[in-house]
Coordinates of N, CA and C in Angstrom, one line a residue:
M1 N 202.1 54.1 113.7 CA 201.5 52.8 113.5 C 202.4 52.0 112.6
T2 N 202.8 50.8 113.0 CA 203.7 50.0 112.2 C 202.9 49.1 111.2
M3 N 203.4 48.8 110.1 CA 202.8 47.9 109.2 C 203.2 46.4 109.4
F4 N 204.0 46.2 110.4 CA 204.5 44.9 110.7 C 203.9 44.3 112.0
D5 N 203.7 43.0 112.1 CA 203.2 42.4 113.3 C 204.5 41.9 114.0
L6 N 204.8 42.5 115.1 CA 206.0 42.2 115.8 C 205.8 41.2 117.0
S7 N 204.6 40.7 117.1 CA 204.3 39.8 118.2 C 205.2 38.5 118.1
Q8 N 205.6 38.0 119.3 CA 206.5 36.8 119.3 C 205.7 35.6 119.4
P9 N 206.0 34.6 118.6 CA 205.3 33.3 118.8 C 205.4 32.8 120.2
S10 N 204.4 32.1 120.7 CA 204.4 31.6 122.1 C 203.6 30.3 122.2
A11 N 203.8 29.6 123.3 CA 203.1 28.4 123.6 C 202.4 28.5 124.9
P12 N 201.2 27.8 125.0 CA 200.5 27.8 126.3 C 201.2 27.0 127.3
I13 N 201.1 27.3 128.6 CA 201.6 26.6 129.7 C 200.5 26.0 130.5
H14 N 200.5 24.7 130.7 CA 199.4 24.0 131.3 C 199.1 24.6 132.7
G15 N 197.9 25.0 133.0 CA 197.4 25.4 134.3 C 197.8 26.9 134.6
R16 N 198.4 27.6 133.6 CA 198.8 29.0 133.8 C 198.2 29.9 132.8
S17 N 198.1 31.2 133.1 CA 197.6 32.2 132.2 C 198.8 32.8 131.4
D18 N 200.0 32.7 131.9 CA 201.1 33.2 131.1 C 201.5 32.2 130.0
R19 N 202.3 32.6 129.1 CA 202.7 31.8 127.9 C 204.2 31.7 127.8
F20 N 204.7 30.7 127.1 CA 206.2 30.5 126.9 C 206.6 31.1 125.6
P21 N 207.4 32.2 125.6 CA 207.8 32.8 124.3 C 208.8 31.8 123.6
V22 N 208.5 31.6 122.3 CA 209.3 30.7 121.5 C 210.4 31.4 120.7
R23 N 211.6 31.0 120.9 CA 212.8 31.7 120.3 C 213.3 31.0 119.0
R24 N 213.6 29.7 119.2 CA 214.1 28.9 118.1 C 213.6 27.5 118.2
I25 N 213.5 26.8 117.1 CA 213.0 25.4 117.1 C 214.1 24.5 116.4
Y26 N 214.6 23.6 117.2 CA 215.5 22.6 116.7 C 214.8 21.2 116.7
C27 N 215.1 20.4 115.7 CA 214.5 19.1 115.5 C 215.6 18.1 115.3
V28 N 215.4 16.9 116.0 CA 216.3 15.8 115.9 C 215.8 14.9 114.8
G29 N 216.7 14.4 113.9 CA 216.3 13.5 112.9 C 216.6 12.0 113.3
Q30 N 215.7 11.1 113.0 CA 215.9 9.7 113.1 C 216.4 9.3 114.5
N31 N 215.6 9.6 115.5 CA 216.0 9.3 116.9 C 215.4 8.0 117.5
Y32 N 214.6 7.3 116.7 CA 214.1 6.0 117.1 C 214.6 5.0 116.1
A33 N 215.1 3.9 116.6 CA 215.7 2.9 115.7 C 214.8 2.4 114.5
A34 N 213.6 2.1 114.9 CA 212.7 1.6 113.8 C 212.4 2.7 112.7
H35 N 212.3 3.9 113.2 CA 212.0 5.0 112.2 C 213.3 5.3 111.4
A36 N 214.5 5.2 112.0 CA 215.7 5.4 111.3 C 215.8 4.4 110.2
R37 N 215.4 3.1 110.5 CA 215.5 2.1 109.5 C 214.5 2.3 108.4
E38 N 213.2 2.7 108.7 CA 212.2 2.9 107.7 C 212.6 4.1 106.8
M39 N 213.5 5.0 107.2 CA 213.9 6.1 106.4 C 215.3 5.8 105.7
G40 N 215.8 4.6 105.9 CA 217.0 4.2 105.2 C 218.3 4.5 106.0
G41 N 218.1 4.8 107.3 CA 219.3 5.1 108.1 C 219.8 4.0 108.9
D42 N 220.9 4.2 109.6 CA 221.6 3.2 110.4 C 221.6 3.6 111.9
P43 N 220.7 3.2 112.7 CA 220.6 3.7 114.1 C 221.7 3.3 115.0
D44 N 222.5 2.2 114.6 CA 223.6 1.8 115.4 C 224.8 2.6 115.3
R45 N 224.9 3.4 114.3 CA 226.1 4.2 114.1 C 225.9 5.7 114.0
A46 N 224.7 6.2 113.7 CA 224.5 7.6 113.4 C 224.4 8.4 114.7
P47 N 225.3 9.4 114.8 CA 225.1 10.4 115.9 C 223.9 11.3 115.7
P48 N 223.4 12.0 116.7 CA 222.2 12.8 116.4 C 222.5 13.9 115.4
F49 N 221.6 14.2 114.6 CA 221.7 15.4 113.7 C 220.4 16.2 113.8
F50 N 220.6 17.5 113.4 CA 219.5 18.5 113.7 C 219.2 19.3 112.4
F51 N 217.9 19.7 112.4 CA 217.4 20.7 111.4 C 216.6 21.7 112.2
T52 N 216.2 22.8 111.6 CA 215.5 23.8 112.3 C 214.2 24.2 111.6
K53 N 213.4 24.9 112.4 CA 212.2 25.5 111.9 C 212.1 26.9 112.4
F54 N 211.4 27.8 111.7 CA 211.2 29.2 112.3 C 210.2 29.1 113.5
A55 N 210.4 30.0 114.4 CA 209.5 30.0 115.5 C 208.0 30.1 115.1
D56 N 207.8 30.9 114.1 CA 206.4 31.1 113.7 C 205.8 29.9 112.8
A57 N 206.6 28.8 112.8 CA 206.0 27.5 112.3 C 205.1 26.9 113.3
I58 N 205.1 27.4 114.6 CA 204.2 26.8 115.6 C 202.8 27.0 115.2
A59 N 202.0 25.9 115.5 CA 200.6 26.0 115.3 C 199.9 25.6 116.6
A60 N 198.8 26.2 117.0 CA 198.2 26.0 118.3 C 197.5 24.7 118.3
N61 N 197.2 24.2 119.5 CA 196.4 23.0 119.7 C 195.0 23.2 119.1
D62 N 194.5 22.1 118.6 CA 193.1 22.2 117.9 C 193.1 23.0 116.7
A63 N 194.3 23.3 116.1 CA 194.4 24.1 114.9 C 193.9 23.3 113.6
R64 N 193.4 24.0 112.7 CA 193.2 23.5 111.3 C 194.4 23.8 110.5
L65 N 195.2 22.7 110.2 CA 196.4 22.9 109.5 C 196.2 23.0 108.0
P66 N 196.6 24.0 107.3 CA 196.4 24.1 105.9 C 197.3 23.0 105.2
Y67 N 196.7 22.3 104.2 CA 197.5 21.4 103.4 C 198.4 22.3 102.6
P68 N 199.8 22.1 102.8 CA 200.7 23.0 102.1 C 200.8 22.9 100.6
P69 N 201.2 23.9 100.0 CA 201.4 23.8 98.5 C 202.7 23.0 98.2
Q70 N 202.8 22.6 96.9 CA 204.0 22.0 96.3 C 204.3 20.6 96.9
T71 N 203.2 19.9 97.4 CA 203.5 18.6 97.8 C 202.2 17.7 97.5
Q72 N 202.5 16.4 97.3 CA 201.4 15.4 97.2 C 201.6 14.3 98.2
D73 N 202.5 14.6 99.2 CA 202.8 13.5 100.2 C 203.1 14.2 101.5
Y74 N 202.1 14.7 102.2 CA 202.2 15.4 103.4 C 202.1 14.5 104.6
H75 N 203.2 14.4 105.5 CA 203.3 13.4 106.5 C 203.2 14.0 107.9
Y76 N 202.7 13.2 108.8 CA 202.8 13.5 110.3 C 204.0 12.8 110.9
E77 N 204.6 13.4 112.0 CA 205.6 12.8 112.8 C 205.3 13.3 114.2
A78 N 204.9 12.4 115.1 CA 204.6 12.7 116.5 C 205.8 12.7 117.3
E79 N 206.0 13.7 118.2 CA 207.2 13.8 118.9 C 207.0 14.4 120.3
L80 N 207.9 14.0 121.2 CA 208.1 14.7 122.5 C 208.9 16.0 122.3
V81 N 208.4 17.1 122.8 CA 209.1 18.4 122.7 C 209.7 18.9 124.0
L82 N 210.9 19.3 124.0 CA 211.5 19.9 125.2 C 211.5 21.4 125.1
A83 N 211.2 22.1 126.1 CA 211.3 23.6 126.2 C 212.4 24.0 127.1
I84 N 213.3 24.8 126.6 CA 214.5 25.2 127.3 C 214.2 26.4 128.1
G85 N 214.6 26.4 129.4 CA 214.2 27.5 130.3 C 215.4 28.2 130.9
A86 N 216.7 27.8 130.5 CA 217.9 28.4 131.1 C 219.0 28.3 130.0
P87 N 220.0 29.2 130.1 CA 221.1 29.1 129.1 C 221.9 27.8 129.3
A88 N 222.4 27.3 128.1 CA 223.2 26.1 128.2 C 224.2 26.1 127.0
R89 N 225.5 26.1 127.4 CA 226.5 26.0 126.4 C 227.5 24.9 126.8
D90 N 227.7 23.9 125.9 CA 228.6 22.8 126.2 C 228.3 22.2 127.6
I91 N 227.0 21.9 127.8 CA 226.6 21.4 129.1 C 226.8 19.9 129.2
A92 N 227.2 19.5 130.4 CA 227.4 18.0 130.6 C 226.0 17.3 130.6
P93 N 226.0 16.1 130.1 CA 224.7 15.3 130.1 C 224.1 15.2 131.5
E94 N 224.8 15.0 132.5 CA 224.2 14.9 133.8 C 223.6 16.2 134.4
R95 N 223.9 17.3 133.8 CA 223.3 18.6 134.2 C 222.3 19.1 133.2
A96 N 222.1 18.4 132.1 CA 221.3 18.9 131.0 C 219.8 19.1 131.3
L97 N 219.3 18.3 132.1 CA 217.8 18.4 132.4 C 217.6 19.6 133.4
D98 N 218.7 20.2 133.9 CA 218.5 21.4 134.8 C 218.0 22.6 134.0
V99 N 218.2 22.5 132.7 CA 217.9 23.7 131.8 C 216.5 23.5 131.2
V100 N 215.8 22.4 131.4 CA 214.5 22.1 130.8 C 213.4 22.8 131.6
F101 N 212.6 23.6 130.9 CA 211.5 24.2 131.5 C 210.3 23.2 131.6
G102 N 210.1 22.5 130.5 CA 209.0 21.6 130.5 C 208.9 20.8 129.2
Y103 N 207.8 20.1 129.0 CA 207.6 19.1 128.0 C 206.2 19.4 127.3
A104 N 206.1 19.0 126.0 CA 204.8 19.1 125.3 C 204.8 18.0 124.2
C105 N 203.6 17.7 123.8 CA 203.4 16.9 122.6 C 203.6 17.8 121.3
G106 N 204.2 17.3 120.3 CA 204.4 18.1 119.1 C 204.2 17.2 117.9
L107 N 204.1 17.9 116.7 CA 204.1 17.3 115.4 C 205.1 18.0 114.5
D108 N 205.9 17.2 113.9 CA 206.8 17.7 112.9 C 206.2 17.4 111.5
M109 N 205.4 18.3 111.0 CA 204.8 18.0 109.7 C 205.8 18.2 108.6
T110 N 205.7 17.3 107.6 CA 206.7 17.2 106.6 C 206.2 17.0 105.2
R111 N 206.7 17.7 104.2 CA 206.4 17.5 102.8 C 207.4 16.4 102.4
R112 N 207.0 15.1 102.5 CA 207.9 14.0 102.3 C 208.5 13.9 100.9
D113 N 207.7 14.2 99.9 CA 208.2 14.2 98.6 C 209.3 15.2 98.4
L114 N 209.2 16.4 98.9 CA 210.2 17.4 98.8 C 211.5 17.0 99.6
Q115 N 211.3 16.3 100.7 CA 212.4 15.9 101.5 C 213.2 14.8 100.7
A116 N 212.4 13.9 100.1 CA 213.1 12.8 99.3 C 213.9 13.4 98.2
E117 N 213.3 14.4 97.5 CA 214.1 15.0 96.4 C 215.3 15.7 96.9
A118 N 215.2 16.4 98.0 CA 216.4 17.1 98.6 C 217.5 16.1 99.0
K119 N 217.1 15.0 99.7 CA 218.0 14.0 100.1 C 218.8 13.4 98.9
K120 N 218.0 13.1 97.9 CA 218.6 12.5 96.7 C 219.6 13.5 96.0
A121 N 219.3 14.8 96.1 CA 220.2 15.7 95.4 C 221.3 16.3 96.4
G122 N 221.3 15.8 97.6 CA 222.2 16.3 98.6 C 222.0 17.8 99.0
R123 N 220.7 18.2 99.0 CA 220.4 19.6 99.3 C 219.7 19.7 100.7
P124 N 219.6 20.9 101.2 CA 219.0 21.1 102.5 C 217.5 20.7 102.5
W125 N 217.0 20.4 103.7 CA 215.6 20.0 103.8 C 214.6 21.2 104.0
D126 N 215.0 22.4 104.0 CA 214.2 23.5 104.5 C 212.8 23.5 103.9
M127 N 212.6 23.4 102.6 CA 211.3 23.5 102.1 C 210.4 22.3 102.4
A128 N 211.1 21.2 102.9 CA 210.3 20.0 103.3 C 209.8 20.1 104.7
K129 N 210.6 20.9 105.5 CA 210.3 20.8 107.0 C 209.9 22.2 107.6
N130 N 210.3 23.3 107.0 CA 210.2 24.6 107.6 C 209.2 25.4 106.8
F131 N 207.9 25.4 107.2 CA 206.9 26.2 106.5 C 205.8 26.5 107.5
T132 N 204.8 27.3 107.1 CA 203.7 27.7 107.9 C 203.0 26.5 108.5
A133 N 202.8 26.6 109.9 CA 202.0 25.6 110.6 C 202.6 24.2 110.6
S134 N 203.9 24.1 110.4 CA 204.6 22.8 110.3 C 205.0 22.2 111.7
A135 N 204.7 23.0 112.7 CA 205.2 22.6 114.1 C 204.0 22.7 115.1
P136 N 202.9 22.0 114.9 CA 201.9 22.0 115.9 C 202.4 21.7 117.3
L137 N 201.9 22.4 118.3 CA 202.5 22.2 119.7 C 201.3 22.2 120.7
G138 N 201.4 21.2 121.6 CA 200.4 21.2 122.7 C 200.9 22.1 123.9
A139 N 200.1 22.0 125.0 CA 200.4 22.8 126.1 C 201.7 22.3 126.8
L140 N 202.6 23.2 127.3 CA 203.8 22.8 128.0 C 203.5 22.5 129.4
H141 N 204.0 21.4 129.9 CA 203.9 21.0 131.3 C 205.3 21.2 131.9
P142 N 205.4 22.1 133.0 CA 206.7 22.3 133.6 C 207.3 21.0 134.2
I143 N 208.6 20.9 134.1 CA 209.3 19.7 134.6 C 209.2 19.6 136.1
A144 N 209.0 20.7 136.7 CA 208.8 20.7 138.2 C 207.6 19.9 138.6
E145 N 206.6 19.8 137.7 CA 205.4 19.1 137.9 C 205.4 17.7 137.4
T146 N 206.0 17.5 136.3 CA 206.0 16.1 135.6 C 207.2 15.2 136.1
G147 N 208.3 15.9 136.5 CA 209.5 15.1 136.7 C 210.1 14.9 135.3
A148 N 211.3 14.2 135.3 CA 212.0 13.9 134.0 C 211.2 12.8 133.3
L149 N 210.9 13.1 132.0 CA 210.2 12.1 131.2 C 211.2 11.3 130.5
T150 N 211.5 10.1 131.0 CA 212.4 9.2 130.4 C 211.7 8.0 129.8
R151 N 210.5 7.8 130.2 CA 209.7 6.7 129.6 C 208.2 7.1 129.6
G152 N 207.4 6.3 128.9 CA 206.0 6.7 128.8 C 205.6 6.5 127.3
R153 N 204.3 6.1 127.1 CA 203.8 5.8 125.8 C 203.6 7.1 125.0
L154 N 204.1 7.1 123.8 CA 203.8 8.1 122.8 C 202.9 7.4 121.7
R155 N 201.8 8.1 121.3 CA 200.9 7.5 120.4 C 200.3 8.6 119.5
L156 N 200.1 8.2 118.2 CA 199.5 9.1 117.3 C 198.3 8.4 116.6
T157 N 197.2 9.0 116.5 CA 196.0 8.4 115.8 C 195.6 9.3 114.7
V158 N 195.1 8.7 113.6 CA 194.5 9.5 112.5 C 193.1 9.0 112.4
N159 N 192.2 9.8 112.6 CA 190.7 9.5 112.5 C 190.5 8.3 113.5
G160 N 191.1 8.3 114.6 CA 190.9 7.3 115.7 C 191.7 6.0 115.5
E161 N 192.4 5.9 114.4 CA 193.2 4.7 114.1 C 194.7 4.9 114.5
T162 N 195.3 4.0 115.3 CA 196.7 4.2 115.7 C 197.6 4.0 114.6
R163 N 198.5 5.0 114.4 CA 199.5 4.9 113.3 C 200.9 4.9 113.8
Q164 N 201.1 5.5 115.0 CA 202.5 5.5 115.6 C 202.3 5.1 117.1
E165 N 203.1 4.3 117.6 CA 203.1 4.0 119.0 C 204.5 3.5 119.4
A166 N 205.0 4.0 120.5 CA 206.3 3.7 121.0 C 206.4 4.1 122.4
D167 N 207.6 3.8 123.1 CA 207.8 4.3 124.4 C 209.0 5.3 124.3
L168 N 208.9 6.4 125.1 CA 210.0 7.4 125.1 C 211.4 6.8 125.4
S169 N 211.4 5.7 126.1 CA 212.6 5.0 126.4 C 213.3 4.3 125.2
D170 N 212.5 4.3 124.1 CA 213.0 3.7 122.8 C 213.9 4.7 122.0
M171 N 214.0 5.9 122.5 CA 214.9 6.9 121.8 C 216.3 6.4 121.8
I172 N 217.0 6.6 120.7 CA 218.4 6.3 120.5 C 219.2 7.3 121.4
W173 N 218.9 8.5 121.4 CA 219.5 9.6 122.2 C 218.4 10.1 123.2
A174 N 218.6 10.0 124.5 CA 217.7 10.5 125.5 C 217.7 12.0 125.5
P175 N 216.7 12.6 126.1 CA 216.6 14.1 126.1 C 217.9 14.7 126.7
H176 N 218.4 14.2 127.8 CA 219.6 14.9 128.4 C 220.8 14.8 127.4
E177 N 220.9 13.7 126.7 CA 222.0 13.5 125.7 C 221.8 14.5 124.5
I178 N 220.6 14.6 124.1 CA 220.3 15.5 123.0 C 220.7 17.0 123.3
I179 N 220.3 17.4 124.5 CA 220.6 18.8 125.0 C 222.1 19.0 125.0
A180 N 222.8 18.0 125.7 CA 224.2 18.1 125.8 C 224.9 18.2 124.5
H181 N 224.5 17.3 123.5 CA 225.1 17.3 122.2 C 224.9 18.6 121.4
L182 N 223.6 19.0 121.4 CA 223.3 20.2 120.7 C 224.0 21.4 121.3
S183 N 224.2 21.5 122.6 CA 224.8 22.7 123.2 C 226.3 22.7 122.9
R184 N 226.9 21.7 122.4 CA 228.3 21.8 121.9 C 228.4 22.6 120.6
F185 N 227.3 22.6 119.8 CA 227.3 23.3 118.5 C 226.7 24.7 118.6
D186 N 225.8 25.0 119.5 CA 225.2 26.3 119.6 C 224.8 26.5 121.1
A187 N 224.8 27.8 121.5 CA 224.4 28.1 122.9 C 222.9 28.1 122.9
L188 N 222.3 27.3 123.7 CA 220.9 27.2 123.9 C 220.4 28.3 124.9
A189 N 219.2 28.8 124.7 CA 218.7 29.9 125.5 C 217.3 29.7 125.8
P190 N 216.8 30.4 126.9 CA 215.3 30.3 127.2 C 214.5 30.6 126.0
G191 N 213.5 29.8 125.8 CA 212.6 30.0 124.6 C 212.9 29.0 123.5
D192 N 214.0 28.3 123.5 CA 214.3 27.3 122.5 C 213.4 26.1 122.7
L193 N 213.0 25.5 121.6 CA 212.3 24.2 121.7 C 213.1 23.1 120.9
I194 N 213.1 21.9 121.4 CA 213.7 20.8 120.8 C 212.7 19.7 120.5
F195 N 212.4 19.4 119.3 CA 211.6 18.3 118.9 C 212.5 17.1 118.8
T196 N 212.2 16.0 119.6 CA 213.2 15.0 119.9 C 213.1 13.8 119.0
G197 N 212.4 13.8 117.9 CA 212.4 12.7 116.9 C 211.1 11.9 117.0
T198 N 210.8 11.2 116.0 CA 209.6 10.4 115.9 C 209.8 8.9 115.8
P199 N 208.9 8.1 116.3 CA 209.0 6.7 116.1 C 208.6 6.2 114.7
A200 N 208.6 4.9 114.5 CA 208.2 4.4 113.2 C 206.7 4.6 113.0
G201 N 206.3 4.5 111.7 CA 204.9 4.6 111.4 C 204.5 5.9 110.8
V202 N 205.4 6.7 110.4 CA 205.1 8.0 109.7 C 204.3 7.7 108.4
G203 N 203.5 8.6 108.0 CA 202.7 8.4 106.8 C 201.9 9.6 106.4
P204 N 201.2 9.5 105.3 CA 200.5 10.7 104.7 C 199.2 11.0 105.3
V205 N 198.8 12.2 105.2 CA 197.5 12.7 105.6 C 196.8 13.3 104.4
K206 N 195.4 13.4 104.5 CA 194.7 14.0 103.5 C 193.8 15.1 104.1
R207 N 193.2 15.9 103.3 CA 192.3 16.9 103.9 C 191.1 16.3 104.6
G208 N 190.9 16.8 105.8 CA 189.8 16.3 106.7 C 190.3 15.4 107.7
D209 N 191.5 14.9 107.6 CA 192.0 13.9 108.7 C 192.1 14.6 110.0
A210 N 191.8 13.9 111.1 CA 191.9 14.4 112.4 C 193.1 13.6 113.1
L211 N 194.1 14.4 113.6 CA 195.3 13.8 114.2 C 195.2 14.1 115.7
V212 N 195.6 13.1 116.5 CA 195.7 13.2 118.0 C 197.0 12.6 118.4
V213 N 197.9 13.4 119.1 CA 199.1 12.9 119.7 C 198.9 12.8 121.2
T214 N 199.3 11.7 121.8 CA 199.2 11.5 123.3 C 200.5 11.0 123.8
I215 N 201.0 11.6 124.9 CA 202.1 11.1 125.6 C 201.7 11.1 127.1
E216 N 202.0 10.0 127.8 CA 201.6 9.8 129.2 C 202.1 11.0 130.0
G217 N 201.2 11.6 130.8 CA 201.5 12.7 131.7 C 201.4 14.1 131.0
L218 N 201.1 14.2 129.7 CA 201.0 15.5 129.0 C 199.6 15.7 128.4
S219 N 199.3 16.9 128.1 CA 198.0 17.2 127.5 C 198.1 16.7 126.0
D220 N 197.0 16.2 125.5 CA 196.9 15.7 124.1 C 197.1 16.9 123.2
L221 N 197.6 16.6 122.0 CA 197.7 17.6 120.9 C 196.8 17.1 119.8
R222 N 195.9 18.0 119.4 CA 194.9 17.7 118.3 C 195.1 18.7 117.2
A223 N 194.9 18.1 116.0 CA 195.0 19.0 114.8 C 194.1 18.3 113.7
T224 N 193.6 19.2 112.8 CA 192.8 18.7 111.7 C 193.4 19.3 110.4
I225 N 193.5 18.4 109.4 CA 194.1 18.9 108.1 C 193.0 19.6 107.3
A226 N 193.2 20.9 107.1 CA 192.1 21.7 106.5 C 192.0 21.4 105.0

């Protein structure tokens, strides 16, 4: 009998009993022009950049998210998530969607005060972005059923009030461009997830807040701050 839990994190697949094993999580920073500006970036010049989360940062739909320690400024970021279903290394943009298994609604939860401190000091963002339950994820919808999601409304509400709203077509870097760019730096593999960035309107949550992320054609993602 082992003392370790060796189970692999996984995500539900809409309409199926099997699940999607999660291997790695990549996140794109500042991929909507308005959000890039609200965070002090320049969307007209900046190429895509990435940070990562552990696979076990995944939190299930309808989860109660623990308010994390060491922060007084805990933020939501609603995002479209890509699930990779085939290997990709240095893939051409026009072929990039061939390796997508499906799409889901996601949240990139962030300790914003820790991120601000890290950015000011020129240090990594790990403690601001990569921690328990920092990547809530909805059910994956296979691309074979949805088709390529290049447009559609993304919306986040807190306690029923809209806080973020944009169209997927507002992305600076479209999903196929993100995949192609990332695959130049690392070989992507089945099980990888890519959080594609958040629109403007990020903000803090408090204990008891109810969050809902909706993207046209996908299952809603719901979470409550415990």
